[in-house]
XYZ file of C-alpha atoms in Angstrom:
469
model
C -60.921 20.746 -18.850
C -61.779 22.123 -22.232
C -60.194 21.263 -25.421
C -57.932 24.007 -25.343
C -56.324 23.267 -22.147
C -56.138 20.055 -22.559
C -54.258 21.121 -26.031
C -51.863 23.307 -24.045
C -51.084 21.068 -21.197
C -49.810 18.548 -24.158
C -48.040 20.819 -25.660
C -46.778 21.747 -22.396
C -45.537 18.070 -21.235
C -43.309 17.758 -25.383
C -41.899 21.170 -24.765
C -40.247 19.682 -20.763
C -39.535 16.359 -22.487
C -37.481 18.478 -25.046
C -35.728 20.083 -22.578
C -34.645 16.656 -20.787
C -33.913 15.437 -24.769
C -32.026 19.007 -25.037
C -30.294 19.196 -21.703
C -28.761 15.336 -22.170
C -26.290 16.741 -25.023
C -25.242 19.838 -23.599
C -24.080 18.076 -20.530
C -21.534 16.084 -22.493
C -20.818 19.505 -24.762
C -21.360 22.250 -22.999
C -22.459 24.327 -25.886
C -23.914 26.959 -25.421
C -27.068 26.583 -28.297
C -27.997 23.475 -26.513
C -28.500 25.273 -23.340
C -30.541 28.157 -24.909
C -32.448 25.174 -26.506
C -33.458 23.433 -22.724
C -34.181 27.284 -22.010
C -36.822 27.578 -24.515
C -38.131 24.392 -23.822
C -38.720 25.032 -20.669
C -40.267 28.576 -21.201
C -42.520 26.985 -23.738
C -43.583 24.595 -21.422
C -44.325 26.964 -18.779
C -46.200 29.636 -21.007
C -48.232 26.617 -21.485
C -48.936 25.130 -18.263
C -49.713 28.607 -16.866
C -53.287 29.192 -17.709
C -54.058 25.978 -15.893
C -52.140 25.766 -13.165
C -53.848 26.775 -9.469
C -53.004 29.486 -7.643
C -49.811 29.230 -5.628
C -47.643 28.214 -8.872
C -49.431 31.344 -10.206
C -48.253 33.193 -7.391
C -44.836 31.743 -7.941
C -45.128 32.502 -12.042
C -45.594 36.398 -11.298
C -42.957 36.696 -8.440
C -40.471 35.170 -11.334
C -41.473 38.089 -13.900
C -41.429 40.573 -10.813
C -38.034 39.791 -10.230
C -36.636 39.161 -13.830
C -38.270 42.955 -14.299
C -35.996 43.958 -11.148
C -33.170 42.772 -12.212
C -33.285 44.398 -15.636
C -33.920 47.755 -13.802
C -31.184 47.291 -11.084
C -28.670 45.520 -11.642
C -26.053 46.509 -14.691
C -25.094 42.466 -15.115
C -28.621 41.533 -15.816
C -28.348 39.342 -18.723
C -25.937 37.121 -16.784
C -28.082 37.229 -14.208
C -30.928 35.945 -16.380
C -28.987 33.661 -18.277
C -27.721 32.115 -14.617
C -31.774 31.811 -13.699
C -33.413 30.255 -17.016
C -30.061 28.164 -16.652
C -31.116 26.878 -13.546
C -34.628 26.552 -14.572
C -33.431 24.435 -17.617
C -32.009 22.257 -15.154
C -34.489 21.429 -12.697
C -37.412 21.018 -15.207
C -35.108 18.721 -17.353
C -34.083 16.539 -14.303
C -37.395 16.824 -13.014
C -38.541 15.069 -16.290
C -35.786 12.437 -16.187
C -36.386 11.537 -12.255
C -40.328 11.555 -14.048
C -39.843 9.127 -16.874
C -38.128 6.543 -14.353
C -41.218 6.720 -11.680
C -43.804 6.254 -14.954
C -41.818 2.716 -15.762
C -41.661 1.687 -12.282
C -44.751 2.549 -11.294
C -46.694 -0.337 -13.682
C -43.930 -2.863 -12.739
C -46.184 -5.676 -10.642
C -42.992 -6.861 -9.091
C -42.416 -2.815 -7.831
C -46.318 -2.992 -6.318
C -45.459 -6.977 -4.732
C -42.448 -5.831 -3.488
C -44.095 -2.347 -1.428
C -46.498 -4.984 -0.247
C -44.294 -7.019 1.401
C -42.410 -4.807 3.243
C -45.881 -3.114 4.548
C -46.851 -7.048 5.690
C -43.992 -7.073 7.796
C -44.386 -7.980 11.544
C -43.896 -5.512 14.165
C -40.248 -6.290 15.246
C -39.481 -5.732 11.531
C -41.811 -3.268 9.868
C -40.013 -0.137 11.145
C -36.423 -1.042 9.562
C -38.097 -3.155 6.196
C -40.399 0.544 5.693
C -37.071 2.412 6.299
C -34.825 0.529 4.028
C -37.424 0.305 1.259
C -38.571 4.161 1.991
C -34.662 4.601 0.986
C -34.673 2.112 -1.765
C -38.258 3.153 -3.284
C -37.639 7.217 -2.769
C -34.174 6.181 -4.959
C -36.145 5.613 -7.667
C -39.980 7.262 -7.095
C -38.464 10.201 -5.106
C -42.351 11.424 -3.393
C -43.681 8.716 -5.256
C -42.009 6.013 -3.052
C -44.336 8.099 -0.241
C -47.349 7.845 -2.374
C -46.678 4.080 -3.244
C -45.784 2.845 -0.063
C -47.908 4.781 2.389
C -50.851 3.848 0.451
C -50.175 0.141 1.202
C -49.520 0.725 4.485
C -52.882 2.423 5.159
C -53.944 -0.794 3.508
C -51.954 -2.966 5.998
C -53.095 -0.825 9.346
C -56.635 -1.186 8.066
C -56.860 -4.775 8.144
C -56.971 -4.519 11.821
C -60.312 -3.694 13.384
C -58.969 -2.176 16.458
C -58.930 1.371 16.160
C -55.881 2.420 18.958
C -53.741 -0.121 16.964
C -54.442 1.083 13.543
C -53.875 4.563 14.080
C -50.423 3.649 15.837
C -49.415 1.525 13.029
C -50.642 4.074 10.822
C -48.352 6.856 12.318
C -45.416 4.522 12.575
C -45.504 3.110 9.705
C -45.957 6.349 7.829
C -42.884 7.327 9.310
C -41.019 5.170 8.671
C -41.441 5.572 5.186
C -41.258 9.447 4.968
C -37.506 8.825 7.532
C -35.839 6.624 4.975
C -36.874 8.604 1.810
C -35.903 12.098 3.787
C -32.872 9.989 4.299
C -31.732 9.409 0.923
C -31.499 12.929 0.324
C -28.063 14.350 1.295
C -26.525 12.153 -0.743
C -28.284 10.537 -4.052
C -27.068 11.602 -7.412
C -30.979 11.020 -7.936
C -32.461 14.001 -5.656
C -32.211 17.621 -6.570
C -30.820 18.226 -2.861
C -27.512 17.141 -3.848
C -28.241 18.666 -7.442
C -29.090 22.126 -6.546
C -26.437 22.133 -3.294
C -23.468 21.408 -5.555
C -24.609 23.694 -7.901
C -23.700 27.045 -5.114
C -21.211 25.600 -3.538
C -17.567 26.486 -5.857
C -15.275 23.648 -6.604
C -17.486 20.715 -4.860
C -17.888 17.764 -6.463
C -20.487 14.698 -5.930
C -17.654 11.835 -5.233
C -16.134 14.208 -2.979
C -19.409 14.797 -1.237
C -20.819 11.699 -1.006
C -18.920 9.966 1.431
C -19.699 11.959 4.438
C -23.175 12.575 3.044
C -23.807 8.778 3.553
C -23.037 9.228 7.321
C -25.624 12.192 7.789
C -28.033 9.515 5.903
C -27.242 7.055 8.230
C -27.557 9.175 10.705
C -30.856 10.034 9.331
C -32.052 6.683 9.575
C -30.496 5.203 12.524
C -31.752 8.060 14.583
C -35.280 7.082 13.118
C -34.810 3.646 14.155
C -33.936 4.297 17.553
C -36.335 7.074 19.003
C -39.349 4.256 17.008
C -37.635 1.852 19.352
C -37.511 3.262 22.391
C -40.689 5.098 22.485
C -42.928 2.310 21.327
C -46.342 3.150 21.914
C -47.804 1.510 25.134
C -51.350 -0.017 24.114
C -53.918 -0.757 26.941
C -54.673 -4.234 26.082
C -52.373 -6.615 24.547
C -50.755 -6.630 21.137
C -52.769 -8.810 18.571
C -50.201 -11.440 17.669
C -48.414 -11.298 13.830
C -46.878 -13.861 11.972
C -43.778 -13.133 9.781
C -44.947 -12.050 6.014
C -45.055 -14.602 3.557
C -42.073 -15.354 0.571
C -38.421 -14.473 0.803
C -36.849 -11.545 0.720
C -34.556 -11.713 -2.173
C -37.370 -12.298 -4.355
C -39.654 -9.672 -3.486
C -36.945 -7.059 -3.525
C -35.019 -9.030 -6.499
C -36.949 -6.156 -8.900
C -36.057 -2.974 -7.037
C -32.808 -4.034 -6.207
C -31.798 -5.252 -9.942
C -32.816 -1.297 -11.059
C -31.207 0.705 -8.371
C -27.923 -1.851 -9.065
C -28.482 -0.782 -13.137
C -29.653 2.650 -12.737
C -26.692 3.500 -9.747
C -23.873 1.143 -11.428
C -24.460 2.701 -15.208
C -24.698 6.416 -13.834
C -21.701 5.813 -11.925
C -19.827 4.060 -14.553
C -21.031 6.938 -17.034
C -19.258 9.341 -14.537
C -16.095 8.281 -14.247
C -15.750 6.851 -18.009
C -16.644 10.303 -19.339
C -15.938 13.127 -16.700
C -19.350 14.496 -17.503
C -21.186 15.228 -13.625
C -23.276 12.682 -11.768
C -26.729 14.550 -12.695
C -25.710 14.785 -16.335
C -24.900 10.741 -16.557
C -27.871 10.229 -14.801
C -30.158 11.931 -17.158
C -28.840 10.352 -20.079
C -28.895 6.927 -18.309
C -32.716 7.227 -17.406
C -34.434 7.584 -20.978
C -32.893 4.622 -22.332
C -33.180 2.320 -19.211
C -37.005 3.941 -18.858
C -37.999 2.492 -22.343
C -35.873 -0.724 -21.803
C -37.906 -1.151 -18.474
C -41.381 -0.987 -20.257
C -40.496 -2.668 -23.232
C -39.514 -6.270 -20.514
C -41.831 -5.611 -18.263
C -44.701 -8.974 -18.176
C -47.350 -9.046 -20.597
C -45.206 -7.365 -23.237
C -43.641 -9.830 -25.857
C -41.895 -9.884 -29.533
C -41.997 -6.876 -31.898
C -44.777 -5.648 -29.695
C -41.875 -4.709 -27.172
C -41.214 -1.880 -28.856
C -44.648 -0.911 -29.624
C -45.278 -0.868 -26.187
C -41.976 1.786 -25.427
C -42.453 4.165 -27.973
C -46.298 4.510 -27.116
C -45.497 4.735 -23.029
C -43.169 7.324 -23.895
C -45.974 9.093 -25.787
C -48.615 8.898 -23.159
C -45.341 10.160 -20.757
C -45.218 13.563 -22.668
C -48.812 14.172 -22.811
C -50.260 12.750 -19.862
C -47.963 12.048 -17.492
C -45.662 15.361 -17.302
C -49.191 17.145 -17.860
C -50.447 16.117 -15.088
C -47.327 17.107 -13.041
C -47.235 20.579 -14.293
C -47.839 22.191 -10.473
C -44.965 20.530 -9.316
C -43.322 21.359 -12.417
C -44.133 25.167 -12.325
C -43.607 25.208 -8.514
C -39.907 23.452 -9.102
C -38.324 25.467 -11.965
C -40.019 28.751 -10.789
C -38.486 28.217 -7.090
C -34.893 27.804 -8.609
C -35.454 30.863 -10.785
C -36.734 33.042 -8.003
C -34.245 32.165 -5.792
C -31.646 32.975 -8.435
C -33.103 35.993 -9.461
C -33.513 36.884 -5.871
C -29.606 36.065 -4.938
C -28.551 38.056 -7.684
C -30.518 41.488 -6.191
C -29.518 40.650 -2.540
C -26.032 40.473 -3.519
C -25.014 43.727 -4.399
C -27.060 45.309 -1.392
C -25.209 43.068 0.868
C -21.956 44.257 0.071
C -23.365 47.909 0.456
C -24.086 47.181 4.114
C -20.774 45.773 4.714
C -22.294 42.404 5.557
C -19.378 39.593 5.280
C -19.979 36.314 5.861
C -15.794 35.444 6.100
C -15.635 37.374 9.019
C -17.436 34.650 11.017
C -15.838 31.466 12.043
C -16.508 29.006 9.551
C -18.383 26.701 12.404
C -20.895 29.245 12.812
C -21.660 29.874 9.049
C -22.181 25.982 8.258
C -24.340 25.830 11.247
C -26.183 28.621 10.370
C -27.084 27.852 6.876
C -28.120 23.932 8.115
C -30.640 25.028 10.612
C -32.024 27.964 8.087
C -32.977 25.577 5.782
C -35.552 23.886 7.868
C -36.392 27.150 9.903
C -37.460 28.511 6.339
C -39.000 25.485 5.532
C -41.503 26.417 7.918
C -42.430 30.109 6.740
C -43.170 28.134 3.424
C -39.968 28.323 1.777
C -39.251 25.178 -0.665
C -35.091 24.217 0.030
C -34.708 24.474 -3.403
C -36.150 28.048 -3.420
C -34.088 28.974 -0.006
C -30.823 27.154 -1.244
C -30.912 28.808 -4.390
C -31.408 32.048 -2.665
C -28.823 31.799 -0.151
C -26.396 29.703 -1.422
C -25.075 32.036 -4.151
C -24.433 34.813 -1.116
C -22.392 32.017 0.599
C -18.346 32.256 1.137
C -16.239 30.148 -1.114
C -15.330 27.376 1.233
C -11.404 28.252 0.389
C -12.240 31.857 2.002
C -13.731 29.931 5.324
C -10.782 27.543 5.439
C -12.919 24.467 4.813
C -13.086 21.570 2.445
C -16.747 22.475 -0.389
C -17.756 18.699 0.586
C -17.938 20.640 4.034
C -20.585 22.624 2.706
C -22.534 20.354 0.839
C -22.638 17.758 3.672
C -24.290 21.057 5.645
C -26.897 22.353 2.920
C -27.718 18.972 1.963
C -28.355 17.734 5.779
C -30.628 20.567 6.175
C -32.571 19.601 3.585
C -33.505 16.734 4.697
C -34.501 18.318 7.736
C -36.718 20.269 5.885
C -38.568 17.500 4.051
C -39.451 15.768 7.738
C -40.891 18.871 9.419
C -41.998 21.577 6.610
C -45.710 21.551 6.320
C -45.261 22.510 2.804
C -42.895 20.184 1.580
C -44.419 17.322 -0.238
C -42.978 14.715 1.717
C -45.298 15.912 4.971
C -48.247 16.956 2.589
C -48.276 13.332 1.248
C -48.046 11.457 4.960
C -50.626 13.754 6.902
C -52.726 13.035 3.942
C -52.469 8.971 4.387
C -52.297 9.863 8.079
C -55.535 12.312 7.975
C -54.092 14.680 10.307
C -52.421 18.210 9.557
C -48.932 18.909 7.953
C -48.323 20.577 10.673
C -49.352 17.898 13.058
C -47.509 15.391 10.544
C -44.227 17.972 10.918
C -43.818 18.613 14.039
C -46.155 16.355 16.231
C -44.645 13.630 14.378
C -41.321 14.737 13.653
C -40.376 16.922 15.798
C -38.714 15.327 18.454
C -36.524 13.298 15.448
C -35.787 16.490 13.868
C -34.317 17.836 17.139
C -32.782 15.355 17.808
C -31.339 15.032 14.200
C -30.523 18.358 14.632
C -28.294 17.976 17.546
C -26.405 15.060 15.979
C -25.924 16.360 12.733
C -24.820 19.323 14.213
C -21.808 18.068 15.820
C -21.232 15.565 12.529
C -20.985 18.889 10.531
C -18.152 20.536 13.112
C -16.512 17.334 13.490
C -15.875 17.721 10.176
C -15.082 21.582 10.027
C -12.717 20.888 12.439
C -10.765 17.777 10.304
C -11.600 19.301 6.683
């Protein structure tokens, strides 16, 4: 990389950490200069990331001006239209940078890395559930990075075997296992831009409101998992090598995760309800300060040099860390703003044709939209891109007789569809990678008979609850 770039991309990760620093205020205020602020943060960043960036997110950079061009032409509302997409934008790169900043801290926590490694050293009878569970716990906190973190050590764990039809079914199994819990997590954490983006298009929802029946489709999720790994265990021809139960307790090993999701969950929450201000918004106030916190205890760092030690973390955060994210970070904001942008032009030719939604029972629009999501997913559509695209052109939930939790339960369900069978999703990038087979083998070789079967399930958990709500 020459000097320049490297120049850029810095300048690039300070302009997203100004729109985190930028977006934390305005969710308390609401004022409108703050948002415009996070807005030109975020622009800045992008202008710079773009001359290094490959070329899908370069793809995705010229649709955006395509369409912002459109919309100017077409539509006579196009500044709100604009202002609703960089708005967006704003959003997702300054969450994106908040979820960031708590993965960087966790990441060089030895007790994180001790704790990964002792669910992967779990015996067979437990390893499925103890990668599930800390798949849930670690995605929580690392959202792909729990995938990155833990399937790496499980690789590690299936390698220390020297028989190759066992290692490459503990491989697949454990791999997972790990991809089912974090995939899991997603209908319902105030931490994952699934529930984010979801109860952003739905009108009048609300995260409390959401969440509990949310937790059942993650249960669901999981328990589903759990069950299809148990009763199609793979049948080896010779007999199972014999494992002894992993070494230490359990409260110990998981005594560090657990004590940050309890501090990171508990303050958000508490932030919530104290102030009024949304779940997202407490959460990305709550994450700087516990981020910096986190470094400046973690072992190794003592006295005055505690602070030392935060303050230059947070520096190598702006200009390495968010740097070095800035495909994920083009590819994120720009899939929000297309699918905005791309809402806002579908809308008014939708009402030319006469197409209305409330016309339809309101049965067969939830099911509809939570079976496009992973049907889109693979054509190559990102949920956030195909949420953000057809969530907008959605009924009100009032005008389909149904409760907006309803709908969120449904767009956030099929999302996590979505990250277990896409091939492009990150989630099934990053586990055929560890497994060294295809997405698409990862998807739907691996997944597919858990996503049908999700599918079924979740499908008659979303009109059970049409039908009471």
């Amino acid at each position: 990389m020459t000097s320049g770039a490297a120049r850029r991309d810095r300048m690039g990760g300070i302009a997203m950490a100004g729109a985190l620093l930028v977006s934390i205020p305005h969710e308390f205020t609401a004022l409108p200069a703050l948002s415009w602020m996070a807005i030109g943060c975020t622009l800045a960043g992008l202008a710079c990331f773009a001359p290094q960036v490959p070329r899908k997110a370069a793809i995705f950079l010229a649709i955006g001006a395509a369409l912002l061009v459109a919309a100017v032409a077409i539509l006579p509302e196009w500044p709100e239209a604009l202002a609703a997409a960089f708005v967006r934008g704003a959003f997702i790169a300054a969450f994106f940078t908040a979820l960031t900043a708590i993965r960087s801290a966790a990441i060089t926590d030895p007790g994180i890395l001790e704790c990964g490694r002792f669910l992967a050293g779990q015996p067979p009878g437990r390893r499925y559930v103890a990668l599930t569970l800390g798949g849930q716990a670690f995605g929580l906190v690392l959202m792909y990075g729990s995938i990155s973190l833990l399937g790496a050590l499980a690789t590690e764990n299936a390698e220390t075997t020297d028989d190759p039809e066992v290692q490459r079914h503990r491989t697949r199994r454990m791999l997972v296992a790990i991809q089912r819990g974090f995939i899991s997590t997603l209908p319902w954490s105030p931490l994952a831009f699934a529930s984010a983006i979801s109860l952003s298009v739905v009108p009048g929802s609300a995260w409390a409101a959401a969440v509990p029946f949310c937790l059942v489709s993650s249960a669901l999720l999981a328990g589903i998992g759990w069950t299809l790994d148990t009763v199609f265990k793979p049948r080896l021809s010779h007999p199972a090598p014999q494992h002894g139960p992993a070494e230490g307790q359990w409260l110990r090993h998981l005594r560090p995760l657990l004590t940050l999701l309890a501090v990171l969950l508990g303050s958000a929450a508490t932030l919530h309800l104290v102030t009024g201000v949304r779940i997202f918004g407490a959460v990305m106030a709550i994450v700087p300060i516990l981020s910096l916190a986190w470094v400046a205890l973690q072992p190794g760092t003592r006295g005055g040099a505690r602070g030392t030690a935060a303050l230059s973390r947070a520096g190598q955060f702006a200009t390495a860390d968010l740097p070095a994210l800035k495909t994920e970070i083009t590819l994120l904001v720009m899939a929000g703003v297309i699918g905005s942008l791309g809402s806002a032009l579908a809308a008014p030719l939708a009402g030319h044709i006469g197409f209305d939604l409330t016309a339809l029972p309101a049965w067969v629009v939830l099911l509809s939209v939570f079976w496009l999501i992973p049907f889109t997913g693979q054509i190559g559509m990102n949920p956030i891109l195909a949420v953000s695209l057809f969530g907008p052109l959605l009924p009100a939930p009032e005008a389909l007789g149904i409760a907006p939790a309803v709908m969120v339960c449904a767009i956030t369900s099929g999302w996590a569809l979505s990250g277990a069978t896409s091939p492009f999703t990150a989630s099934v990038l990053l586990v055929a990678n560890f497994g060294r087979v295809s997405a698409l083998h990862a998807g739907l070789r691996w997944n597919g008979v858990y996503a049908l079967t999700c599918g079924v399930v979740l499908s008659g958990w979303i009109l059970l609850l049409a039908r009471l709500l």
